[in-house]
mmCIF file of C-alpha atoms and ligand atoms in Angstrom:
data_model
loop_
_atom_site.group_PDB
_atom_site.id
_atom_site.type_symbol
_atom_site.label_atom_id
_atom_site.label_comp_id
_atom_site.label_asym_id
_atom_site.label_seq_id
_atom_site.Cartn_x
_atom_site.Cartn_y
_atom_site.Cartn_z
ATOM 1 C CA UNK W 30 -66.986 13.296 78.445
ATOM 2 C CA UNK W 31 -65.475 9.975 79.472
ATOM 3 C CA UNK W 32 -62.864 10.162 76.129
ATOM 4 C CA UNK W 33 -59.498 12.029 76.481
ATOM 5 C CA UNK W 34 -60.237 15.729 75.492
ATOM 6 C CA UNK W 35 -57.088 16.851 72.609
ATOM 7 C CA UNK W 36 -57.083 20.305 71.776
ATOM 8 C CA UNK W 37 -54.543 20.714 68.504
ATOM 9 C CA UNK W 38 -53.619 23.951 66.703
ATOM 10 C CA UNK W 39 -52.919 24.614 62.896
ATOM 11 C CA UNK W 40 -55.172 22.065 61.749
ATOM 12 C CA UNK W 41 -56.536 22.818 57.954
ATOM 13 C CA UNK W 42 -53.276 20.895 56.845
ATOM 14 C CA UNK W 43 -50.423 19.118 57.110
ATOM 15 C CA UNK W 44 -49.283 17.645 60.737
ATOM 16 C CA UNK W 45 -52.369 19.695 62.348
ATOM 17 C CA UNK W 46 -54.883 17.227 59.979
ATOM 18 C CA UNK W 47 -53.352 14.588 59.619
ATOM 19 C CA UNK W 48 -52.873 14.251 63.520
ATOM 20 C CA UNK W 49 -56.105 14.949 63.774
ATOM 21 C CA UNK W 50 -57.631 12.064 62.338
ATOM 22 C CA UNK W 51 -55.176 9.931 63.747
ATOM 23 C CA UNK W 52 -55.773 11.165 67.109
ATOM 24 C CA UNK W 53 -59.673 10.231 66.739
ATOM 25 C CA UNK W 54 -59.075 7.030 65.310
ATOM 26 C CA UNK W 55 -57.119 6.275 68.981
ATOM 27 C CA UNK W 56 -60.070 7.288 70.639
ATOM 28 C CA UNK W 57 -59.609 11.060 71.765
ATOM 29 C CA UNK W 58 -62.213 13.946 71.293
ATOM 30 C CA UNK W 59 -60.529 16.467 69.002
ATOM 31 C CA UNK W 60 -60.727 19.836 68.771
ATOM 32 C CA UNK W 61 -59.340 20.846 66.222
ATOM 33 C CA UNK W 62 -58.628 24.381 65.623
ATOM 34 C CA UNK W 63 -58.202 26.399 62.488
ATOM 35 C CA UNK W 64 -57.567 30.210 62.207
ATOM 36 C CA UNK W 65 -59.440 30.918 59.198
ATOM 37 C CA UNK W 66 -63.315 28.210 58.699
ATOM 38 C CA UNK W 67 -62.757 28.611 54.992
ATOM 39 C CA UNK W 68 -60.061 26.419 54.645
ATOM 40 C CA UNK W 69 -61.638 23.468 56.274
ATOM 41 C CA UNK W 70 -62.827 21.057 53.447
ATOM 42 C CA UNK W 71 -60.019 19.340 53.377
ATOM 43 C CA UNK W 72 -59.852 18.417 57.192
ATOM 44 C CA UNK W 73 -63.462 17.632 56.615
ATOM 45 C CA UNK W 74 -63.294 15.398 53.819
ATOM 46 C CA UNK W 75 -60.846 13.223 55.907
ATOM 47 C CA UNK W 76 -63.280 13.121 58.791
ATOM 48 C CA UNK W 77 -66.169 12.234 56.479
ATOM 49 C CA UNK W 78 -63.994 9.364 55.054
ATOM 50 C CA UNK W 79 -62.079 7.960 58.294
ATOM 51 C CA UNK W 80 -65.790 8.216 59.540
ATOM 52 C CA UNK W 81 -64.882 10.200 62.743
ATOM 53 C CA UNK W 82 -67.315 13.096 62.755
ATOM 54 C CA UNK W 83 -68.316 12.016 66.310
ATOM 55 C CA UNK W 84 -65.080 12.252 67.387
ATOM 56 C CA UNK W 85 -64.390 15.430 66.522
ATOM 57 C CA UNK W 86 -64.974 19.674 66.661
ATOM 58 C CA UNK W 87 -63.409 21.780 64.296
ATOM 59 C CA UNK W 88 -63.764 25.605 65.957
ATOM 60 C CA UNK W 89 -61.717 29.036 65.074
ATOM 61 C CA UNK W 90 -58.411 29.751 66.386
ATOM 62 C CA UNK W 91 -56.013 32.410 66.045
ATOM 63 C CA UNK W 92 -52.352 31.798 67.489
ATOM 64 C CA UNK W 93 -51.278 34.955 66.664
ATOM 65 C CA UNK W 94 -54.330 36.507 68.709
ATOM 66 C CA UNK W 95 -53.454 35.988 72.165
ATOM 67 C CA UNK W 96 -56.233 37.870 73.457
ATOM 68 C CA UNK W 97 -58.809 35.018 72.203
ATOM 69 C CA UNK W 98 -56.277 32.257 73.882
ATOM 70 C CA UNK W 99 -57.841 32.295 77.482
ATOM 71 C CA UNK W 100 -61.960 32.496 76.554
ATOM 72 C CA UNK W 101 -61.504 29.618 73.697
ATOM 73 C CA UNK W 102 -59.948 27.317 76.847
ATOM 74 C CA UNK W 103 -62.225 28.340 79.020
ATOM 75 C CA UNK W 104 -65.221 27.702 76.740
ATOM 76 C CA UNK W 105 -63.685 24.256 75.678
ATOM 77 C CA UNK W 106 -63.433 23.750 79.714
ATOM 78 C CA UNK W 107 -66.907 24.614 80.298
ATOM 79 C CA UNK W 108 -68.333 22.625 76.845
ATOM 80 C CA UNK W 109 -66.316 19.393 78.073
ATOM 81 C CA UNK W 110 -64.627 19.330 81.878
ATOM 82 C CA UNK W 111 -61.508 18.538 80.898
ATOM 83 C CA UNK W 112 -58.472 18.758 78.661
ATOM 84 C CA UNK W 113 -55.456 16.070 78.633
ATOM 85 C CA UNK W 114 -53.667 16.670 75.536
ATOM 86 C CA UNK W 115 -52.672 20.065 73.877
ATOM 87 C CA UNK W 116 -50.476 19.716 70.528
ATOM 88 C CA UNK W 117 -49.119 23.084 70.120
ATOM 89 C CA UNK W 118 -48.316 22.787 66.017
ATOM 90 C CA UNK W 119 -49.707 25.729 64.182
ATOM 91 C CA UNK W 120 -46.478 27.857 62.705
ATOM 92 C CA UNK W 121 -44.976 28.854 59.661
ATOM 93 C CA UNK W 122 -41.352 29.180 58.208
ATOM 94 C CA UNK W 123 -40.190 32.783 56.973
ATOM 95 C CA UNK W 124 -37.699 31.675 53.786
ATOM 96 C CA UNK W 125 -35.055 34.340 53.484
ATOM 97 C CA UNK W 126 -31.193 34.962 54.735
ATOM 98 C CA UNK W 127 -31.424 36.785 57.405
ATOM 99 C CA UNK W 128 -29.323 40.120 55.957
ATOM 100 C CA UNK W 129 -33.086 40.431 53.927
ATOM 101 C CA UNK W 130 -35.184 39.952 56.871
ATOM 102 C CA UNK W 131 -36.685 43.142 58.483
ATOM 103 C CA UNK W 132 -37.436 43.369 61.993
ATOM 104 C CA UNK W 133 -41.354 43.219 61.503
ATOM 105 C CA UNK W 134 -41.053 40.444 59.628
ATOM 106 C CA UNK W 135 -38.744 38.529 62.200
ATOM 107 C CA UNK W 136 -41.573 39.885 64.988
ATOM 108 C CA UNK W 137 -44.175 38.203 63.089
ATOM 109 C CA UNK W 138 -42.321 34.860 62.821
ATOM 110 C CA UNK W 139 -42.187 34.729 66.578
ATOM 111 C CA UNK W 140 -45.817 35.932 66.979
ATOM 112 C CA UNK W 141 -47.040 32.352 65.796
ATOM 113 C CA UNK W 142 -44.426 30.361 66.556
ATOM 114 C CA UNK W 143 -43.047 31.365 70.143
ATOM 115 C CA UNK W 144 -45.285 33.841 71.756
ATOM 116 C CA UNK W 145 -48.579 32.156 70.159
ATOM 117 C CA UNK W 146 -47.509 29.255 71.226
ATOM 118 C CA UNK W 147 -46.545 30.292 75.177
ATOM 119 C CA UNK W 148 -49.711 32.056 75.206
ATOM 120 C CA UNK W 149 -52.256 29.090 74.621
ATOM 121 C CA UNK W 150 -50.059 27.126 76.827
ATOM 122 C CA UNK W 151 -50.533 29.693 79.686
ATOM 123 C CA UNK W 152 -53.950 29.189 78.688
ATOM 124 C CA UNK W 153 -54.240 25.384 79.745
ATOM 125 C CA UNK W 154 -52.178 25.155 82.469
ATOM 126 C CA UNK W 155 -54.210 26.007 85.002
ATOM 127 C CA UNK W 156 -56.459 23.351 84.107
ATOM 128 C CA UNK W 157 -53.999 20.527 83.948
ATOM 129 C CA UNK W 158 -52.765 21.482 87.157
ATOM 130 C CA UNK W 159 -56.134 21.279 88.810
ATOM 131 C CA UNK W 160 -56.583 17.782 86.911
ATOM 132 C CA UNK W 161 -52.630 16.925 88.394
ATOM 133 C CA UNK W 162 -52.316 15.924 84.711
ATOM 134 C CA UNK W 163 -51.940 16.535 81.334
ATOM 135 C CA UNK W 164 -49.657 16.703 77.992
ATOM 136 C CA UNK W 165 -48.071 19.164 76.219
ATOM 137 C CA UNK W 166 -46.700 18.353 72.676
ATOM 138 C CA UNK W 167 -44.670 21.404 71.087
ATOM 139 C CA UNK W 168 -43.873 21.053 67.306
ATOM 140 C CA UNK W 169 -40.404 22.616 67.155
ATOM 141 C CA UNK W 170 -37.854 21.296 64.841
ATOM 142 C CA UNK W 171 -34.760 19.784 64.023
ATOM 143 C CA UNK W 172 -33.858 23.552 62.723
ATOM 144 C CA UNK W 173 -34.598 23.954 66.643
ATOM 145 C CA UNK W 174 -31.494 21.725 67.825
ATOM 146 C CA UNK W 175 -29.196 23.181 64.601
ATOM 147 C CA UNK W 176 -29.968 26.246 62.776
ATOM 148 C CA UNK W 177 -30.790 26.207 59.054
ATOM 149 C CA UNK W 178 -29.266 29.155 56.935
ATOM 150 C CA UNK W 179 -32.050 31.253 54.922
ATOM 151 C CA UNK W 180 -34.354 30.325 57.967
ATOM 152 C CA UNK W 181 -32.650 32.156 60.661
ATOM 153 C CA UNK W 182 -36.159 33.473 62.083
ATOM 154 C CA UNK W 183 -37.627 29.785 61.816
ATOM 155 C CA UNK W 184 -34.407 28.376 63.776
ATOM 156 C CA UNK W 185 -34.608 31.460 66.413
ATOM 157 C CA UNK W 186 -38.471 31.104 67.217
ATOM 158 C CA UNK W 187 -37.414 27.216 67.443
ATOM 159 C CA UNK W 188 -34.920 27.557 69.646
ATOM 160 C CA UNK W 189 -36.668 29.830 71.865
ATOM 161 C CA UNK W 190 -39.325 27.078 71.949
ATOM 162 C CA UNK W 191 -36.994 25.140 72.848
ATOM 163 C CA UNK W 192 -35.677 26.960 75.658
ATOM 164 C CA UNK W 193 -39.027 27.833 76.794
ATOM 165 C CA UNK W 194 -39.958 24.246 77.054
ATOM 166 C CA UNK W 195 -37.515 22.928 79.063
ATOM 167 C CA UNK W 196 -37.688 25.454 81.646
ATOM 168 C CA UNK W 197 -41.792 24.602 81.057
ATOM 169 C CA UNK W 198 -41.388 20.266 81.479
ATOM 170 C CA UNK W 199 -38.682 21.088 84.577
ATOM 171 C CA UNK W 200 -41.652 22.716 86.367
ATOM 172 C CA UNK W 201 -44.393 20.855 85.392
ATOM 173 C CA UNK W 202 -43.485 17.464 86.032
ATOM 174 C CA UNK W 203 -43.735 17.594 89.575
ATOM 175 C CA UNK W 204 -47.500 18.186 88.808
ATOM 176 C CA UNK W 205 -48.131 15.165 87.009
ATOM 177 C CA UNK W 206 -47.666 17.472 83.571
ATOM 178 C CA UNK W 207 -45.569 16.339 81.012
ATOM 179 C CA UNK W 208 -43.908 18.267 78.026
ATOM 180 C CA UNK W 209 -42.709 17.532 74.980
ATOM 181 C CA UNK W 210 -40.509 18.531 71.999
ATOM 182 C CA UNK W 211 -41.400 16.767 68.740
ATOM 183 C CA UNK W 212 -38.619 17.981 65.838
ATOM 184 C CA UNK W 213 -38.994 16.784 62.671
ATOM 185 C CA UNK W 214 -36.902 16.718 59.688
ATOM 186 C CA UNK W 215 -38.138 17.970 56.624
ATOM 187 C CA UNK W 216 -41.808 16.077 55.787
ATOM 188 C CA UNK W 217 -43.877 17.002 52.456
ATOM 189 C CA UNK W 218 -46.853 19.341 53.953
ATOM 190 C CA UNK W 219 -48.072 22.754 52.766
ATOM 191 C CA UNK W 220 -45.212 24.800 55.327
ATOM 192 C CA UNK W 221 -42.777 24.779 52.061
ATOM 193 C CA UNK W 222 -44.950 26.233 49.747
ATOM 194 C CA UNK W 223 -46.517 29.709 51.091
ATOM 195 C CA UNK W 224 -45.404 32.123 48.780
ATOM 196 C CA UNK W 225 -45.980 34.613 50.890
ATOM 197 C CA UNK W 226 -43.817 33.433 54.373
ATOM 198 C CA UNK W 227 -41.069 34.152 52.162
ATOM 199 C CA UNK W 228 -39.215 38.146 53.380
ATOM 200 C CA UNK W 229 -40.106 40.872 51.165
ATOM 201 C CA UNK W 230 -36.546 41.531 49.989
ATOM 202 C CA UNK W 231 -35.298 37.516 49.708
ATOM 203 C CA UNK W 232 -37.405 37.307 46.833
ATOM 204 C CA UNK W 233 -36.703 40.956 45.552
ATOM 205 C CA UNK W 234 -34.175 41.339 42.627
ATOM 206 C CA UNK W 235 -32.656 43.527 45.475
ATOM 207 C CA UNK W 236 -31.438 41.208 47.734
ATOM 208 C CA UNK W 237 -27.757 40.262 47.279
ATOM 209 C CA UNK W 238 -28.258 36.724 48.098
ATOM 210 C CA UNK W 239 -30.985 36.098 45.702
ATOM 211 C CA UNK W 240 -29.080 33.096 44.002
ATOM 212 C CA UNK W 241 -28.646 31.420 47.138
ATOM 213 C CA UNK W 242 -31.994 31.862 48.388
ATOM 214 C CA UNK W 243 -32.996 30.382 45.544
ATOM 215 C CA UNK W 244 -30.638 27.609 46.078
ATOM 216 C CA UNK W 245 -31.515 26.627 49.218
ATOM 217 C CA UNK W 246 -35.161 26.303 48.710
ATOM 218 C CA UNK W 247 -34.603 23.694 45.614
ATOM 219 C CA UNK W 248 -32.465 22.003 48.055
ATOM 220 C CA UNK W 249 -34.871 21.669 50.641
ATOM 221 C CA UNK W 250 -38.261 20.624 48.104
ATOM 222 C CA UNK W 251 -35.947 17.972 46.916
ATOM 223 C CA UNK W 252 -35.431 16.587 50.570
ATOM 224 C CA UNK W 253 -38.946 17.135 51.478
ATOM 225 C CA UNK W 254 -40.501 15.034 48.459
ATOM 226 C CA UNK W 255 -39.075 12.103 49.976
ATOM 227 C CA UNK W 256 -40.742 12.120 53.811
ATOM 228 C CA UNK W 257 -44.451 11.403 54.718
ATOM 229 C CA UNK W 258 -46.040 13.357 56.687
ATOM 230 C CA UNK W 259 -48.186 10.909 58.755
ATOM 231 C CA UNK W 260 -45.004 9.504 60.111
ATOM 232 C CA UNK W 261 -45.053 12.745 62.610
ATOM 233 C CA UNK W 262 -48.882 12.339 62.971
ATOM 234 C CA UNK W 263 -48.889 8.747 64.136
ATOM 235 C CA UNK W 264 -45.551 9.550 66.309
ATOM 236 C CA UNK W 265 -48.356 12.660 67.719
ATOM 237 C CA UNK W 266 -50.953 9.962 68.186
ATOM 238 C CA UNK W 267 -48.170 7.413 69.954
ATOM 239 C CA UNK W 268 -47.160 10.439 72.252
ATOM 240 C CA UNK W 269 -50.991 11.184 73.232
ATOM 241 C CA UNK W 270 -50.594 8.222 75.613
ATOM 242 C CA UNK W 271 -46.969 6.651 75.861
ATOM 243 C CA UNK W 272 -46.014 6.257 79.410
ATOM 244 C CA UNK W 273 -43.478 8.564 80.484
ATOM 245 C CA UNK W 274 -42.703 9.960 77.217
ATOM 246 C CA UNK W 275 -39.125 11.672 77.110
ATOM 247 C CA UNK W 276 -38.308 15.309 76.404
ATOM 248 C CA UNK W 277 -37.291 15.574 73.154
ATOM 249 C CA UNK W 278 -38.432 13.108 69.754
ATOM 250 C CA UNK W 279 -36.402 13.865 66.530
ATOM 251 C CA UNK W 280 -37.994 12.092 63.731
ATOM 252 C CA UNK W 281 -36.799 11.738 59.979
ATOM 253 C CA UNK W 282 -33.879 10.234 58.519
ATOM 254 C CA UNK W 283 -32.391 13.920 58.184
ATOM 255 C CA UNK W 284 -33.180 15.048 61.336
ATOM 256 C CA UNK W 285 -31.536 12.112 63.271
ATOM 257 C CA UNK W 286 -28.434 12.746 60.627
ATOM 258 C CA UNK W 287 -27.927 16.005 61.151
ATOM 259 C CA UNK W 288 -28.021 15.042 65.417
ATOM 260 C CA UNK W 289 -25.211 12.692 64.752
ATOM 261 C CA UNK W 290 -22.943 15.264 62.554
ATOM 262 C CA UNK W 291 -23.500 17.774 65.114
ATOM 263 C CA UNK W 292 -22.363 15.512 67.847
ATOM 264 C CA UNK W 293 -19.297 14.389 66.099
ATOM 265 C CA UNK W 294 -17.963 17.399 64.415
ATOM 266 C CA UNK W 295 -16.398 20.166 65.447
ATOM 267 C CA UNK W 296 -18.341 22.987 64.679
ATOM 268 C CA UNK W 297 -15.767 24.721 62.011
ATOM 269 C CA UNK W 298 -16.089 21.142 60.095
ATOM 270 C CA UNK W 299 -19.885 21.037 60.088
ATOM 271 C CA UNK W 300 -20.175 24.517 58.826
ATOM 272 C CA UNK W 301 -17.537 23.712 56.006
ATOM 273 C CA UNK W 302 -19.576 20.977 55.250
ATOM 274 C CA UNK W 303 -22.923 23.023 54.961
ATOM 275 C CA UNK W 304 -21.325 25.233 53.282
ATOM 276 C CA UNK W 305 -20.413 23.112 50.290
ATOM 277 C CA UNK W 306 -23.676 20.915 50.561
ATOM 278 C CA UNK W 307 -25.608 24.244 50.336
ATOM 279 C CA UNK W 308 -23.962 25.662 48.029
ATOM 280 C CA UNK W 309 -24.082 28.964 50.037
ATOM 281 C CA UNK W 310 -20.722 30.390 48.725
ATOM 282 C CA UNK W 311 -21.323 30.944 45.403
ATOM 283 C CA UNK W 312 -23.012 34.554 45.373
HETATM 284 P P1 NAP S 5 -48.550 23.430 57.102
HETATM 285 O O1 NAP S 5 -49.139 22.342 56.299
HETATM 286 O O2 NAP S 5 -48.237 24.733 56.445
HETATM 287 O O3 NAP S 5 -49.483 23.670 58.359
HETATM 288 C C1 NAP S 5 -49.296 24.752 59.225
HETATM 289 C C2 NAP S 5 -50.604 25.047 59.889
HETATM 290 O O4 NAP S 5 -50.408 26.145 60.809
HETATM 291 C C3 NAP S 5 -51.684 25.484 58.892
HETATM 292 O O5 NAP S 5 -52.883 24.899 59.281
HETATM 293 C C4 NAP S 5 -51.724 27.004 59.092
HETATM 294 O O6 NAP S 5 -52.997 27.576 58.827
HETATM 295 C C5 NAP S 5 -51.449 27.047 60.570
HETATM 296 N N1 NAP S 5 -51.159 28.391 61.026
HETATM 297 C C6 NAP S 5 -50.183 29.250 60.625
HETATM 298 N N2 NAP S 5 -50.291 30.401 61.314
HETATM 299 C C7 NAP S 5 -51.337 30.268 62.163
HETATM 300 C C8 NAP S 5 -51.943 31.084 63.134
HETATM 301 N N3 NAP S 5 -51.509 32.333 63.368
HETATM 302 N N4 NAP S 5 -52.994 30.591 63.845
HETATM 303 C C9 NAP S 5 -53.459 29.347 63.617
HETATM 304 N N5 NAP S 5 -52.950 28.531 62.689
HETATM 305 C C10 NAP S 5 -51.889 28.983 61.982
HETATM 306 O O7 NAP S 5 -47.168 22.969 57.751
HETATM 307 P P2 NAP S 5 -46.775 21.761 58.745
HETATM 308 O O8 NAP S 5 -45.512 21.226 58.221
HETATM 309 O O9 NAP S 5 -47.903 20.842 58.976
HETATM 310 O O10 NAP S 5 -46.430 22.599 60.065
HETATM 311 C C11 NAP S 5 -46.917 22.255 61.345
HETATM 312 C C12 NAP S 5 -45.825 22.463 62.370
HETATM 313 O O11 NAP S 5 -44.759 21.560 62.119
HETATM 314 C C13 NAP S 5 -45.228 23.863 62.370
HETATM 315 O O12 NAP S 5 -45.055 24.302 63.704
HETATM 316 C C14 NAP S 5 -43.871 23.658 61.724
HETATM 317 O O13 NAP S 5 -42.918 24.595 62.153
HETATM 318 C C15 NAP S 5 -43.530 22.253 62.189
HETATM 319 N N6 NAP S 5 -42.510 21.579 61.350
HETATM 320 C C16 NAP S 5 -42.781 21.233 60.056
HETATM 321 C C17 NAP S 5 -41.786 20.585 59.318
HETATM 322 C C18 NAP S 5 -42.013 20.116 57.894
HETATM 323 O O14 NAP S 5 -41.054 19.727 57.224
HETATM 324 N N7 NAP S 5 -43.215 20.091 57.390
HETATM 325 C C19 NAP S 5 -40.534 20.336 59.875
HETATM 326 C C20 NAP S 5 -40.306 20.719 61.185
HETATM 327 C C21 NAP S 5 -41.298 21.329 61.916
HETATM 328 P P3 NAP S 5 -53.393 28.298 57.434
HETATM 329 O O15 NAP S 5 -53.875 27.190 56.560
HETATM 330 O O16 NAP S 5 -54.489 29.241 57.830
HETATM 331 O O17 NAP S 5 -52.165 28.971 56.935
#
């Protein structure tokens, strides 16, 4: 394999495909994981039209199953001798304030997003280490750098991730391994629309803050509609290769927003502000 070897999680939609193809259209191998087969026609159908089917493998892959984390590297290693690039961007966002969250649930959240996530990275490192190089692309979030109410598991496995991977690029960089936080804004791709990563009792006629809940989530498909996803998928692509790429990429209009209120208000401002823009006091 003379091509640069990309492994990429999550990738039956949104940033996982669309990366994908715009990955193999640079000129990497992809393999391109998926934790359920069934749901790869779409991924397929852009391959078949983009006309990369050399360029890529599509193979099974469970984040939330550590245990099948080390043999799937290991048989990628042995299939191909390498592997330069890992995009860590399977996940999911749990909808729901977090007085309606139960402690499974919140577990579950952080299954995929943070402990998934460290344990395919454990996976590879080894490898890059022995190569004395190698990338490591996390998708966190702008929810990551400033926490979104009704997602307060989605902000908390972010910011772990966040956490994690700075300790992770401090002491791998030394090695010739670089690490990277990618946090979008809001983009249009499937992650808004799973019924069912919304809590149990958020969507109950239980839960005291059913109104806002509601509330929040028109809010945020009216922001989404706007963005296009490939903008993170060719910023994925750019990343694959830039020299010396820095730590952390924000990318949408909101995202880079948000950054600036957070840096200029004081925090009792900012959540005033949210406050009214959310429309989160009137319960
Ligand atoms: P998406 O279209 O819903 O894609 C998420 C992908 O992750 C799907 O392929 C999904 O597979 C996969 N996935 C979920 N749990 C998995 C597991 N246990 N093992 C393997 N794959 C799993 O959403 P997306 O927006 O592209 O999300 C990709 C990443 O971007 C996520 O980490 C998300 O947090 C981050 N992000 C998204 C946005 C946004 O606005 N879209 C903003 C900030 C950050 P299934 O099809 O099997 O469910």
């Amino acid at each position: 394999m003379n091509k640069s070897l990309a492994v990429i999680t999550g990738c039956s939609s949104g940033f996982g495909l669309l990366s994908t193809i715009e990955l193999a259209r640079n000129g990497h191998f992809v393999i391109a994981t998926m934790r359920d087969l069934s749901r790869r026609a779409a991924l397929d159908e852009a391959i078949a039209a983009a006309g990369l089917s050399a360029s890529v493998s599509i193979q099974p892959l469970d984040v939330a199953n550590p245990a099948s984390h080390q043999p799937f590297i290991d048989g990628v290693f042995s299939d191909y001798g390498r592997i330069d690039l890992l995009v860590n961007n399977a996940g999911f966002a749990l909808a729901g304030f977090a007085e309606d969250v139960s402690l499974e649930e919140l577990r579950r959240q952080f299954e995929t997003n943070f402990f998934g996530t460290v344990s395919l990275t454990k996976a590879v490192l080894p490898i890059m280490r022995r190569q004395r190089s190698g990338r490591i692309l996390m998708l966190s979030s702008i929810a990551g750098r400033s926490a979104a109410p009704a997602m307060s598991s989605y902000s908390a496995s972010k910011f772990a991730l966040e956490g994690y991977t700075e300790s992770l690029r401090l002491e791998m960089a030394p090695l010739g391994i670089h690490c990277v936080l990618i946090e979008p804004g809001s983009f249009e791709t499937g992650i808004w629309y799973h019924a069912e990563n919304v809590a149990a009792r958020a969507s109950s006629p239980d839960s005291p803050n059913l109104q806002r809940t509601t509330g929040f989530r028109n809010y945020i498909q009216k922001q989404v509609n706007r963005r296009d996803p490939g903008d993170v998928a060719r910023l994925i692509a750019r990343l694959a290769t830039v020299p010396n790429p820095r730590f952390r990429y924000p990318i949408g209009q909101d995202a880079r927003f948000l950054l600036i209120l957070r840096a200029v208000l004081p925090f009792s401002v900012f959540q005033n502000l949210a406050i009214r823009t959310l429309k989160l006091g009137s319960e």
